[in-house]
CSV table of C-alpha atoms and ligand atoms in Angstrom, one decimal:
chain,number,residue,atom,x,y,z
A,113,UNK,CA,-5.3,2.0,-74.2
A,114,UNK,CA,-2.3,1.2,-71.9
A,115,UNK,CA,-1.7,3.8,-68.4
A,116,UNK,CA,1.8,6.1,-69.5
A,117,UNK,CA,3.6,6.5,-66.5
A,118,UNK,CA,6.7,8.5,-67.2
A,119,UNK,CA,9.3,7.9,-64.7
A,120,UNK,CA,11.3,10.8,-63.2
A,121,UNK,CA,14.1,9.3,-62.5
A,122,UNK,CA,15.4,10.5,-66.4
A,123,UNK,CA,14.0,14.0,-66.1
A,124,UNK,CA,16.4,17.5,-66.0
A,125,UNK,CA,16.4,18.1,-62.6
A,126,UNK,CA,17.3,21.6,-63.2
A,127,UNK,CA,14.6,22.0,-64.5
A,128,UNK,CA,12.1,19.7,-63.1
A,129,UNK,CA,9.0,21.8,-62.9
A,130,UNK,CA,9.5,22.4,-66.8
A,131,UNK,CA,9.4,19.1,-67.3
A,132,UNK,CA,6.4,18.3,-64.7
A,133,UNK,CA,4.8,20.9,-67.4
A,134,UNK,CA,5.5,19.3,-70.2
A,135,UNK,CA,3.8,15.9,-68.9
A,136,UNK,CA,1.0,17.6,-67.6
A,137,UNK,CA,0.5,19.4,-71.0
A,138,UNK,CA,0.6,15.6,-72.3
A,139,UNK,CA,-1.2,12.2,-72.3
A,140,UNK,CA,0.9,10.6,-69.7
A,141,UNK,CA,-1.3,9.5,-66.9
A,142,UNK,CA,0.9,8.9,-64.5
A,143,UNK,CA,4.0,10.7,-62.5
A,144,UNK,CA,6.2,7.4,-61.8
A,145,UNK,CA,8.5,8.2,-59.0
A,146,UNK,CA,11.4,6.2,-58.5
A,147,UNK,CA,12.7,6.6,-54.5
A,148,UNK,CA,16.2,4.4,-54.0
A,149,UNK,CA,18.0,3.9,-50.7
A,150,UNK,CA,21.3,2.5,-52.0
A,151,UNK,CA,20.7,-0.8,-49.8
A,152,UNK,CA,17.6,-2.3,-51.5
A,153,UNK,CA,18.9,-1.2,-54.6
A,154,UNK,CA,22.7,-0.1,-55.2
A,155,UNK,CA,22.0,3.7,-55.9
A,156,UNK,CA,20.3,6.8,-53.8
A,157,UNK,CA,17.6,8.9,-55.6
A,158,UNK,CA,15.1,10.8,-53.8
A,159,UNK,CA,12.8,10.6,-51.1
A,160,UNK,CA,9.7,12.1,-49.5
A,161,UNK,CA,10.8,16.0,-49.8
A,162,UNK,CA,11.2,16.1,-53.9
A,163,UNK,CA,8.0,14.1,-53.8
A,164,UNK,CA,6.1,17.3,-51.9
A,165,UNK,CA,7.9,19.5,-54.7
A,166,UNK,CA,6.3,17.0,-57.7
A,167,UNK,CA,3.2,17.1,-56.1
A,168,UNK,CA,2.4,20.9,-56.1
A,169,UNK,CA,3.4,20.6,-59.9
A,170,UNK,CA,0.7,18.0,-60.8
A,171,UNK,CA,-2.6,16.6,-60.5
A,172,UNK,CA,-2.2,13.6,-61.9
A,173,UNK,CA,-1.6,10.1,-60.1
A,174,UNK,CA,1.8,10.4,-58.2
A,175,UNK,CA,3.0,6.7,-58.3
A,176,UNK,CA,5.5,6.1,-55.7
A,177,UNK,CA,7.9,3.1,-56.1
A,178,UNK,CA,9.8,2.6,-52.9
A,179,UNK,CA,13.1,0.5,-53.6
A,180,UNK,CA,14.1,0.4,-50.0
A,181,UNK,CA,14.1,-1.7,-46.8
A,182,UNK,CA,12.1,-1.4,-44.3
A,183,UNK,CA,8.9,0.4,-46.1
A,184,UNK,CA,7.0,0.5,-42.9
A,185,UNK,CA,9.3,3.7,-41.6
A,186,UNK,CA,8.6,5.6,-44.0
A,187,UNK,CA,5.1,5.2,-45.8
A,188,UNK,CA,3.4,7.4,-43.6
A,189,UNK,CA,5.8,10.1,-44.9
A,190,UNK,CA,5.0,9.4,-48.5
A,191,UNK,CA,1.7,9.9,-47.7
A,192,UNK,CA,2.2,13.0,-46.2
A,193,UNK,CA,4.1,14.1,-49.3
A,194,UNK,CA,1.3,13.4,-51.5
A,195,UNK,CA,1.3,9.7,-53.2
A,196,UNK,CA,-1.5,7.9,-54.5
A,197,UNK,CA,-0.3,4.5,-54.9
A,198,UNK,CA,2.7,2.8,-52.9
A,199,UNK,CA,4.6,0.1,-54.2
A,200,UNK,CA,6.8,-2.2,-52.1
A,201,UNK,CA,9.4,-5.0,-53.1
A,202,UNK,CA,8.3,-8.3,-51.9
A,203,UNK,CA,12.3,-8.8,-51.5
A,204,UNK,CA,12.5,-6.4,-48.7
A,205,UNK,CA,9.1,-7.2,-47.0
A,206,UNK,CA,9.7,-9.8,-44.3
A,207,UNK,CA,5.7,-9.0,-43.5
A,208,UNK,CA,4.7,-8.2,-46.9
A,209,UNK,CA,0.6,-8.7,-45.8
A,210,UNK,CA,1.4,-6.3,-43.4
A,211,UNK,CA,3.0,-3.2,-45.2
A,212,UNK,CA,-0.6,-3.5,-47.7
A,213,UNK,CA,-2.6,-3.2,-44.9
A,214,UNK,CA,-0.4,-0.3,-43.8
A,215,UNK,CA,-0.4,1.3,-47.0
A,216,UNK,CA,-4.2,0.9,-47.6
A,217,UNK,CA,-4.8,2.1,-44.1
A,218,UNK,CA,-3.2,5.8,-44.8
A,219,UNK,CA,-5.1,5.8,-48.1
A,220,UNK,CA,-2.7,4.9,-51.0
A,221,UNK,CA,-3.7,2.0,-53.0
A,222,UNK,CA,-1.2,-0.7,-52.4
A,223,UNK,CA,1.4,-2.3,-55.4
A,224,UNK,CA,3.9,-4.7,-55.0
A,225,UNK,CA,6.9,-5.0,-57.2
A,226,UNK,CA,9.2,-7.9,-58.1
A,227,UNK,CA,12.4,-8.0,-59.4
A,228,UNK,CA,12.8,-10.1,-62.7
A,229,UNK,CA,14.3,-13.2,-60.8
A,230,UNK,CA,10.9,-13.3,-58.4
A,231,UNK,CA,8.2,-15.6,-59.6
A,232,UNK,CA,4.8,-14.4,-59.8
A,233,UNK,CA,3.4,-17.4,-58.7
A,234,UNK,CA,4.8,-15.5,-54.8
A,235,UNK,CA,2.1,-13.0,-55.0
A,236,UNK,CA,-0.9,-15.3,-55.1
A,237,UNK,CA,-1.5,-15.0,-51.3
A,238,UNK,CA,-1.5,-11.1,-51.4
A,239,UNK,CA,-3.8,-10.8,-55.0
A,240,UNK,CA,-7.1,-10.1,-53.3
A,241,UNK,CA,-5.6,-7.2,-51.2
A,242,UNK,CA,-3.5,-5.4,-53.8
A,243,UNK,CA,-4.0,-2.6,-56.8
A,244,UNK,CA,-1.0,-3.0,-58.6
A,245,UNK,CA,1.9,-5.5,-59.6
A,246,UNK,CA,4.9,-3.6,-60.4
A,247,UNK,CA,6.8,-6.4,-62.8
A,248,UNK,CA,10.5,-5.3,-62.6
A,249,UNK,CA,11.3,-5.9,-66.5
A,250,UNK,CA,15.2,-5.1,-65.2
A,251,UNK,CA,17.4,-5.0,-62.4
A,252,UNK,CA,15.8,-2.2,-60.4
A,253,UNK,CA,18.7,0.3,-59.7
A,254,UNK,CA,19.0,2.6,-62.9
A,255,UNK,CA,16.7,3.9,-66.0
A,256,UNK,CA,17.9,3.0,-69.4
A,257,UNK,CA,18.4,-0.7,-69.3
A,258,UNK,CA,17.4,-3.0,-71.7
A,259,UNK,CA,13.7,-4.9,-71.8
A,260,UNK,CA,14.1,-8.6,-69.9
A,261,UNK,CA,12.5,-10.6,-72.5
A,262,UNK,CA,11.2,-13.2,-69.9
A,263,UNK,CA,9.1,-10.4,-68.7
A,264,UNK,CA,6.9,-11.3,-71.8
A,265,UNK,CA,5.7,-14.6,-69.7
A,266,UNK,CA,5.5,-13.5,-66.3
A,267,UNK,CA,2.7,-10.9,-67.6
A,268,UNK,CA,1.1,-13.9,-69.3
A,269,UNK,CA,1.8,-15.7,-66.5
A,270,UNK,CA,0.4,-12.8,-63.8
A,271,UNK,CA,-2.5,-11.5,-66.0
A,272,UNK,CA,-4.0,-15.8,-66.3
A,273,UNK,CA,-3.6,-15.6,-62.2
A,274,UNK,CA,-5.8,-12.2,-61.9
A,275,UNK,CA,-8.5,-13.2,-64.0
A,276,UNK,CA,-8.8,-16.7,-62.4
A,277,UNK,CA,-9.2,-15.2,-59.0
A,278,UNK,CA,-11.7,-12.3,-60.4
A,279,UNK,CA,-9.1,-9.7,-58.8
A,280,UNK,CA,-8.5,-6.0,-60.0
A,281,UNK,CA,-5.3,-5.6,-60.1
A,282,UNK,CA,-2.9,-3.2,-62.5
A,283,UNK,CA,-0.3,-4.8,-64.5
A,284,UNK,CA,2.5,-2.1,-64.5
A,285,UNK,CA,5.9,-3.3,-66.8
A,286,UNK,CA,9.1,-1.3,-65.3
A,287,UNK,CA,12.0,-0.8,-66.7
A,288,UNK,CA,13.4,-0.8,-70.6
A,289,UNK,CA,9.9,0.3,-72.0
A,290,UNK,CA,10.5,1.3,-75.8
A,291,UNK,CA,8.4,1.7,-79.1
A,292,UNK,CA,9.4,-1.2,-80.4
A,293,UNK,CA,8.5,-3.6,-77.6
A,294,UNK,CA,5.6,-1.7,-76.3
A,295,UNK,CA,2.7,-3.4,-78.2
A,296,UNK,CA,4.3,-6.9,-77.4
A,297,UNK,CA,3.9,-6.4,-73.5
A,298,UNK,CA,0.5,-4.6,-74.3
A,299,UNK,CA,-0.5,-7.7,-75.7
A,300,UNK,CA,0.8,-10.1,-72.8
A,301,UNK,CA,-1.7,-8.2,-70.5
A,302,UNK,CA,0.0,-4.9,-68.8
A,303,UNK,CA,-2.4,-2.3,-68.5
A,304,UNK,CA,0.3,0.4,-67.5
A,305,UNK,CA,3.7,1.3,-69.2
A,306,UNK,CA,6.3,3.1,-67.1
A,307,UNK,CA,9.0,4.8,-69.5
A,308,UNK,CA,11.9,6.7,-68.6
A,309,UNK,CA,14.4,7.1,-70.9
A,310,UNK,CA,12.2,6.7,-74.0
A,311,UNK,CA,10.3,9.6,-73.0
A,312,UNK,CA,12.7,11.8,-71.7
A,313,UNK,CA,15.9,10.6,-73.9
A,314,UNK,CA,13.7,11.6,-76.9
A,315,UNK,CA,13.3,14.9,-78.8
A,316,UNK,CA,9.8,14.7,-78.9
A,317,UNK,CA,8.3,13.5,-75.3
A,318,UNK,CA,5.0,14.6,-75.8
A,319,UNK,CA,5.0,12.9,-79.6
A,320,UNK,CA,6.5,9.9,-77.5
A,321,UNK,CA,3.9,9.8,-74.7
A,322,UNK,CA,1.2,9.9,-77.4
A,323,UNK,CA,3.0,6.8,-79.7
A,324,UNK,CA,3.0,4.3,-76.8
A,325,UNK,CA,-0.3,5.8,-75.3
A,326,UNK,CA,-1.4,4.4,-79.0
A,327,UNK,CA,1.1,1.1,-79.2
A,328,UNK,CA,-0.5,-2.0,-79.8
B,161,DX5,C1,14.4,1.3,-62.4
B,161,DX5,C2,13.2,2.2,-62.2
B,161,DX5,C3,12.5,2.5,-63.4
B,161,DX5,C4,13.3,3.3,-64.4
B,161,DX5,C5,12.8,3.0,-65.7
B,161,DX5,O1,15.0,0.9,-61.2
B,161,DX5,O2,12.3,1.5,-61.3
B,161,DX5,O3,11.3,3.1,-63.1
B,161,DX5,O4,13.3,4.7,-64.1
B,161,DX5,O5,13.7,3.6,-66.6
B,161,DX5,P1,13.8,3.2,-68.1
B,161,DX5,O6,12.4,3.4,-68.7
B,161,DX5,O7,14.7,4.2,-68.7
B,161,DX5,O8,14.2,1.8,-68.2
B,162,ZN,ZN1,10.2,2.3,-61.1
């Protein structure tokens, strides 16, 4: 069964520690938290300080997507707030060997995330250090965009690349994550399913958690 990560990014932030509830009382698996700097990626979300809030709500994984530049400043400080893994863009990592071995060295496990544009084949020199491939599936900026359909192959693509070279990597699909195309990207390979606006746009989120926990 695929990883659930619900994103954040869509939740009430009035009410956020209902709705951290409401996916601990579920089958996600995952808290997937979105941080934006409005350079990397043209809007601002939140940082290191919500992340310390989220993390008193939950004990499940707190997975940390950093669309900013210049990582390096501030992983320590995501640590700090309580992530478990940290995922970088290889667009804004000049030294991306470097920022793994930085992140693995606080004690996160280390993911790397390209934007639908990037070829996977880029990664190849990084597979044997990393946890996770974040493949963007849109333009990384906003929730509730529509599936990439190219996405399909790149997992195909990613997935024939980590079993020839015996790695153990996650397969995470970000961005445009619905029912209907869920057990067509479980099938390319992903092992984990970040969803924003399905879960949080629906009227059932725990019902919707459990359908794509069961998709495919
Ligand atoms: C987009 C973010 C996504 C986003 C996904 O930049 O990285 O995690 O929240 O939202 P949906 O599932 O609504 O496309
Ligand atoms: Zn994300």
């Amino acid at each position: 069964m695929p990883i659930i990560a619900p994103s954040l990014l869509s939740a009430n932030f009035l009410q956020l520690e209902a709705d951290c509830t409401m996916l601990n009382n579920s089958e996600a698996d995952w808290f997937h938290l979105d941080v934006m700097d409005g350079r990397f990626v043209p809007n601002i979300s939140f940082g290191p300080m919500i992340i310390e809030f989220i993390r008193k709500a939950t004990n499940k994984v707190c997975d940390v997507h950093l669309m900013i530049e210049e990582p390096e400043k501030y992983a320590a400080a995501f640590k700090k707030a309580g992530a478990d893994i940290l995922t970088v863009h290889i667009e804004a990592c000049t030294h991306l060997h470097r920022n793994i071995q930085q992140i693995k060295s606080l004690g996160m496990k280390a993911g790397v995330a390209v934007n639908p544009h990037t070829p996977v084949a880029l990664l190849e020199n990084v597979l044997a250090d990393i946890d996770l491939v974040c493949l963007m599936s849109v333009n990384p900026g906003f929730g509730g965009q529509s599936f990439i359909p190219k996405t399909i192959d790149k997992i195909k693509t990613l997935r024939g690349l980590i079993e020839a070279g015996g790695h153990n990597i996650q397969i995470e699909i970000d961005g445009g994550v619905t029912l209907d195309n869920a057990p067509a990207i479980i099938a390319a390979g992903a092992d984990v399913l970040v969803a924003g606006n399905t879960v949080f746009g629906s009227a059932d989120p725990v019902a919707t958690i459990r359908a794509l926990k069961t998709a495919g």
